[in-house]
Amino acid sequence: MVRGDGSGAGGVDPQQLWQSPQQPRKGRKPAFSRAAITAAAVALADAEGIDAVTMRRVASQVGAGVMSLYSYAPDKETLLLLMVDHVNGELSPPAPLTGDWRADLKAIAHAQRALMLRHPWLPAALFNRRWSFGPHTLDFVEYALAALRPTALDGGAKLEVFSLITGFVAGLVADEIAQAALADSPDRAAADARYLAAVAADGHHPELAEALSAPARPLSPDATFARLLDRMVDGLDAGSQDGAAGR
């Protein structure tokens, strides 16, 4: 069992979860593994969304009894930990670092976005949870920290930057997925546009009216992501310089 002292998400001890053997030590060898269970859960989430992932559904996917799964994942929160780390394995091996931390950080963000678009459930899975980093995730964190080595940031600030970038990417991808769904409802999009036009014309929101009258920017998801990422990294650059000045 991977039940622990409650120090991790879902009441699981992260050391037992990530560093203990991946199958029960006693009894006959099972017909499935933690890796198979996790892969089945990921496939289910990819096909039907995160809400479709239940212990019963996953058990049926691997041909196991529900109770037998609890030896590997005592609850859905633990299963989500395993799923997130599983897909983070797709980020390895990462591209060699260039030494230009701005370019490397942008490449990291683009890789995360591509991963989240392949697994649309991932942004939602990352929010509102206390996470315990598995081996694949730790490898990518190590890579991101190495990318930030040329900066003047200290270790804690580098971890904050990685968290900030990950949250930034997850938020934009979640919005991108939602906007794609709205694209299938042109009537709703037209209604939203009419409403904003009316608000801008009412005289009570001059700043909004000015913003809406500005020249349109490219609205493709790729262009929007790249533009906002540039702004994000430029802000981090200023923070790095401030840190260097304060030393």
Short mmCIF file of C-alpha atoms in Angstrom, two decimals:
data_model
loop_
_atom_site.label_atom_id
_atom_site.label_comp_id
_atom_site.label_asym_id
_atom_site.label_seq_id
_atom_site.Cartn_x
_atom_site.Cartn_y
_atom_site.Cartn_z
CA MET A 1 0.00 0.00 0.00
CA VAL A 2 1.10 3.60 -0.54
CA ARG A 3 -0.93 5.05 2.27
CA GLY A 4 1.24 7.25 4.47
CA ASP A 5 1.14 9.90 7.14
CA GLY A 6 -0.93 12.39 5.14
CA SER A 7 2.05 14.53 4.19
CA GLY A 8 1.25 14.39 0.47
CA ALA A 9 -1.80 14.88 -1.69
CA GLY A 10 -4.55 12.41 -1.02
CA GLY A 11 -2.97 11.38 2.31
CA VAL A 12 -0.03 9.69 0.59
CA ASP A 13 3.54 9.82 1.82
CA PRO A 14 5.46 11.03 -1.28
CA GLN A 15 8.54 9.02 -0.39
CA GLN A 16 6.49 5.82 -0.26
CA LEU A 17 4.66 6.77 -3.44
CA TRP A 18 7.69 7.50 -5.58
CA GLN A 19 10.45 5.42 -4.04
CA SER A 20 8.68 2.25 -2.89
CA PRO A 21 8.32 -0.80 -5.16
CA GLN A 22 5.58 -0.39 -7.72
CA GLN A 23 3.79 -3.64 -6.93
CA PRO A 24 2.92 -5.52 -3.75
CA ARG A 25 5.81 -7.55 -2.38
CA LYS A 26 3.72 -10.50 -1.21
CA GLY A 27 1.39 -12.82 -3.04
CA ARG A 28 1.37 -13.91 -6.63
CA LYS A 29 2.56 -11.58 -9.33
CA PRO A 30 -0.35 -9.39 -10.49
CA ALA A 31 -1.46 -9.26 -14.12
CA PHE A 32 -1.06 -5.49 -14.23
CA SER A 33 1.27 -2.80 -12.89
CA ARG A 34 1.21 0.75 -11.62
CA ALA A 35 2.48 1.86 -15.04
CA ALA A 36 -0.37 0.05 -16.79
CA ILE A 37 -2.93 1.52 -14.41
CA THR A 38 -1.55 5.02 -14.92
CA ALA A 39 -1.40 4.66 -18.69
CA ALA A 40 -5.02 3.47 -18.73
CA ALA A 41 -6.10 6.45 -16.63
CA VAL A 42 -4.26 8.85 -18.94
CA ALA A 43 -5.87 7.31 -22.03
CA LEU A 44 -9.29 7.59 -20.41
CA ALA A 45 -8.72 11.25 -19.48
CA ASP A 46 -7.45 12.04 -22.97
CA ALA A 47 -10.54 10.51 -24.54
CA GLU A 48 -13.28 11.59 -22.14
CA GLY A 49 -11.89 14.20 -19.75
CA ILE A 50 -10.70 14.13 -16.17
CA ASP A 51 -14.17 13.57 -14.71
CA ALA A 52 -14.36 10.24 -16.51
CA VAL A 53 -11.40 8.93 -14.52
CA THR A 54 -12.75 6.89 -11.65
CA MET A 55 -11.21 3.91 -9.92
CA ARG A 56 -13.99 1.72 -11.29
CA ARG A 57 -13.48 2.85 -14.90
CA VAL A 58 -9.72 2.46 -14.71
CA ALA A 59 -10.06 -0.98 -13.16
CA SER A 60 -12.28 -2.05 -16.04
CA GLN A 61 -9.73 -0.73 -18.53
CA VAL A 62 -6.96 -2.94 -17.15
CA GLY A 63 -9.20 -5.90 -16.37
CA ALA A 64 -8.77 -5.67 -12.62
CA GLY A 65 -11.04 -5.56 -9.63
CA VAL A 66 -11.56 -2.12 -8.14
CA MET A 67 -10.21 -3.10 -4.75
CA SER A 68 -6.95 -4.35 -6.23
CA LEU A 69 -6.18 -0.85 -7.57
CA TYR A 70 -5.98 0.55 -4.06
CA SER A 71 -2.66 -1.23 -3.58
CA TYR A 72 -1.24 1.16 -6.15
CA ALA A 73 -3.34 4.30 -5.75
CA PRO A 74 -5.49 4.63 -2.63
CA ASP A 75 -7.64 7.39 -4.14
CA LYS A 76 -8.18 9.48 -7.24
CA GLU A 77 -5.91 12.27 -6.00
CA THR A 78 -3.00 9.84 -5.86
CA LEU A 79 -3.92 8.51 -9.29
CA LEU A 80 -3.78 12.09 -10.61
CA LEU A 81 -0.28 12.46 -9.18
CA LEU A 82 0.76 9.36 -11.08
CA MET A 83 -0.94 10.59 -14.26
CA VAL A 84 0.71 14.00 -14.18
CA ASP A 85 4.15 12.53 -13.65
CA HIS A 86 3.50 9.95 -16.37
CA VAL A 87 2.74 12.56 -19.04
CA ASN A 88 5.62 14.74 -17.85
CA GLY A 89 7.81 11.91 -19.03
CA GLU A 90 6.99 13.12 -22.54
CA LEU A 91 9.09 16.22 -21.81
CA SER A 92 12.21 14.08 -21.62
CA PRO A 93 14.75 14.27 -23.05
CA PRO A 94 14.49 18.05 -23.35
CA ALA A 95 16.35 20.08 -25.93
CA PRO A 96 19.93 21.02 -24.98
CA LEU A 97 20.12 24.34 -23.15
CA THR A 98 21.50 27.24 -25.17
CA GLY A 99 22.80 29.33 -22.28
CA ASP A 100 20.35 32.11 -23.22
CA TRP A 101 17.99 31.78 -20.28
CA ARG A 102 15.25 33.85 -21.91
CA ALA A 103 15.20 31.65 -25.01
CA ASP A 104 15.48 28.50 -22.91
CA LEU A 105 12.62 29.58 -20.63
CA LYS A 106 10.42 30.28 -23.64
CA ALA A 107 11.27 26.85 -25.06
CA ILE A 108 10.27 25.31 -21.73
CA ALA A 109 6.94 27.14 -21.82
CA HIS A 110 6.27 26.05 -25.41
CA ALA A 111 7.05 22.43 -24.50
CA GLN A 112 4.64 22.63 -21.57
CA ARG A 113 1.93 24.10 -23.79
CA ALA A 114 2.35 21.34 -26.36
CA LEU A 115 2.10 18.75 -23.58
CA MET A 116 -1.07 20.31 -22.18
CA LEU A 117 -2.69 20.50 -25.60
CA ARG A 118 -1.97 16.79 -26.10
CA HIS A 119 -3.55 16.11 -22.72
CA PRO A 120 -6.33 18.73 -22.33
CA TRP A 121 -7.17 17.50 -18.82
CA LEU A 122 -3.72 18.46 -17.53
CA PRO A 123 -4.32 22.20 -16.80
CA ALA A 124 -7.35 21.36 -14.65
CA ALA A 125 -5.42 18.60 -12.89
CA LEU A 126 -2.67 21.04 -11.95
CA PHE A 127 -4.92 23.59 -10.26
CA ASN A 128 -6.15 23.53 -6.66
CA ARG A 129 -4.01 20.62 -5.54
CA ARG A 130 -0.99 20.09 -3.37
CA TRP A 131 1.54 18.37 -5.57
CA SER A 132 4.21 15.82 -4.85
CA PHE A 133 6.73 15.77 -7.68
CA GLY A 134 7.44 12.39 -9.19
CA PRO A 135 10.67 11.43 -10.95
CA HIS A 136 9.73 12.73 -14.42
CA THR A 137 8.53 16.02 -12.99
CA LEU A 138 11.65 16.39 -10.88
CA ASP A 139 13.81 15.86 -13.97
CA PHE A 140 12.02 18.68 -15.74
CA VAL A 141 12.27 20.96 -12.70
CA GLU A 142 16.01 20.27 -12.64
CA TYR A 143 16.19 21.19 -16.30
CA ALA A 144 14.30 24.45 -15.72
CA LEU A 145 16.54 25.39 -12.80
CA ALA A 146 19.59 24.75 -14.98
CA ALA A 147 18.09 27.02 -17.63
CA LEU A 148 17.86 29.80 -15.04
CA ARG A 149 21.43 29.41 -13.80
CA PRO A 150 22.69 32.40 -15.85
CA THR A 151 20.29 34.72 -14.00
CA ALA A 152 20.96 36.56 -10.76
CA LEU A 153 18.03 34.81 -9.07
CA ASP A 154 18.59 32.70 -5.98
CA GLY A 155 17.37 29.12 -5.70
CA GLY A 156 14.04 29.97 -4.14
CA ALA A 157 13.32 32.60 -6.78
CA LYS A 158 14.16 30.11 -9.54
CA LEU A 159 11.60 27.69 -8.13
CA GLU A 160 9.07 30.51 -8.02
CA VAL A 161 9.80 31.32 -11.66
CA PHE A 162 9.24 27.70 -12.67
CA SER A 163 5.94 27.67 -10.78
CA LEU A 164 4.95 31.00 -12.32
CA ILE A 165 5.68 29.83 -15.86
CA THR A 166 3.84 26.54 -15.33
CA GLY A 167 0.79 28.34 -13.94
CA PHE A 168 0.94 30.88 -16.77
CA VAL A 169 1.00 28.15 -19.39
CA ALA A 170 -1.75 26.14 -17.70
CA GLY A 171 -4.00 29.19 -17.47
CA LEU A 172 -3.52 30.14 -21.12
CA VAL A 173 -4.02 26.59 -22.34
CA ALA A 174 -7.19 26.22 -20.26
CA ASP A 175 -8.49 29.42 -21.85
CA GLU A 176 -7.39 28.24 -25.30
CA ILE A 177 -9.33 25.01 -24.87
CA ALA A 178 -12.39 26.90 -23.64
CA GLN A 179 -12.23 29.34 -26.56
CA ALA A 180 -11.97 26.47 -29.01
CA ALA A 181 -15.16 25.05 -27.53
CA LEU A 182 -16.87 28.43 -27.91
CA ALA A 183 -15.81 28.56 -31.55
CA ASP A 184 -18.36 25.81 -32.10
CA SER A 185 -21.04 28.28 -30.89
CA PRO A 186 -20.84 31.30 -33.24
CA ASP A 187 -24.11 32.70 -31.92
CA ARG A 188 -22.65 32.91 -28.43
CA ALA A 189 -19.50 34.62 -29.74
CA ALA A 190 -21.58 37.17 -31.64
CA ALA A 191 -23.70 37.85 -28.55
CA ASP A 192 -20.56 38.44 -26.47
CA ALA A 193 -19.23 40.89 -29.09
CA ARG A 194 -22.51 42.83 -29.14
CA TYR A 195 -22.51 43.05 -25.36
CA LEU A 196 -18.96 44.41 -25.18
CA ALA A 197 -19.73 46.93 -27.93
CA ALA A 198 -22.74 48.16 -25.95
CA VAL A 199 -20.72 48.44 -22.74
CA ALA A 200 -17.96 50.34 -24.52
CA ALA A 201 -20.51 52.80 -25.90
CA ASP A 202 -22.32 53.51 -22.63
CA GLY A 203 -19.84 56.18 -21.50
CA HIS A 204 -19.23 54.55 -18.12
CA HIS A 205 -16.18 52.54 -19.12
CA PRO A 206 -13.84 54.87 -21.01
CA GLU A 207 -10.71 52.81 -20.37
CA LEU A 208 -12.39 49.68 -21.71
CA ALA A 209 -13.71 51.60 -24.71
CA GLU A 210 -10.20 52.82 -25.52
CA ALA A 211 -8.77 49.34 -25.14
CA LEU A 212 -11.41 47.83 -27.42
CA SER A 213 -10.77 50.49 -30.06
CA ALA A 214 -7.06 49.67 -30.30
CA PRO A 215 -5.80 48.00 -33.48
CA ALA A 216 -6.50 44.30 -33.48
CA ARG A 217 -3.60 41.94 -32.77
CA PRO A 218 -3.20 38.47 -34.24
CA LEU A 219 -5.64 36.27 -32.36
CA SER A 220 -4.42 32.83 -33.34
CA PRO A 221 -3.61 30.72 -30.27
CA ASP A 222 0.03 30.40 -31.32
CA ALA A 223 0.49 34.13 -31.83
CA THR A 224 -1.33 35.04 -28.62
CA PHE A 225 0.71 32.60 -26.59
CA ALA A 226 4.03 33.81 -28.03
CA ARG A 227 3.11 37.46 -27.47
CA LEU A 228 2.05 36.99 -23.86
CA LEU A 229 5.02 34.75 -23.14
CA ASP A 230 7.36 37.48 -24.40
CA ARG A 231 5.76 39.90 -21.93
CA MET A 232 6.06 37.42 -19.11
CA VAL A 233 9.74 36.71 -19.73
CA ASP A 234 10.51 40.42 -20.17
CA GLY A 235 9.07 41.00 -16.71
CA LEU A 236 11.18 38.20 -15.27
CA ASP A 237 14.22 39.79 -16.91
CA ALA A 238 13.53 43.03 -15.03
CA GLY A 239 13.14 41.08 -11.80
CA SER A 240 16.44 39.33 -12.39
CA GLN A 241 18.22 42.64 -12.94
CA ASP A 242 16.65 44.08 -9.78
CA GLY A 243 17.89 41.08 -7.84
CA ALA A 244 21.40 41.58 -9.16
CA ALA A 245 21.34 45.26 -8.20
CA GLY A 246 20.29 44.41 -4.66
CA ARG A 247 23.21 42.11 -4.06
#
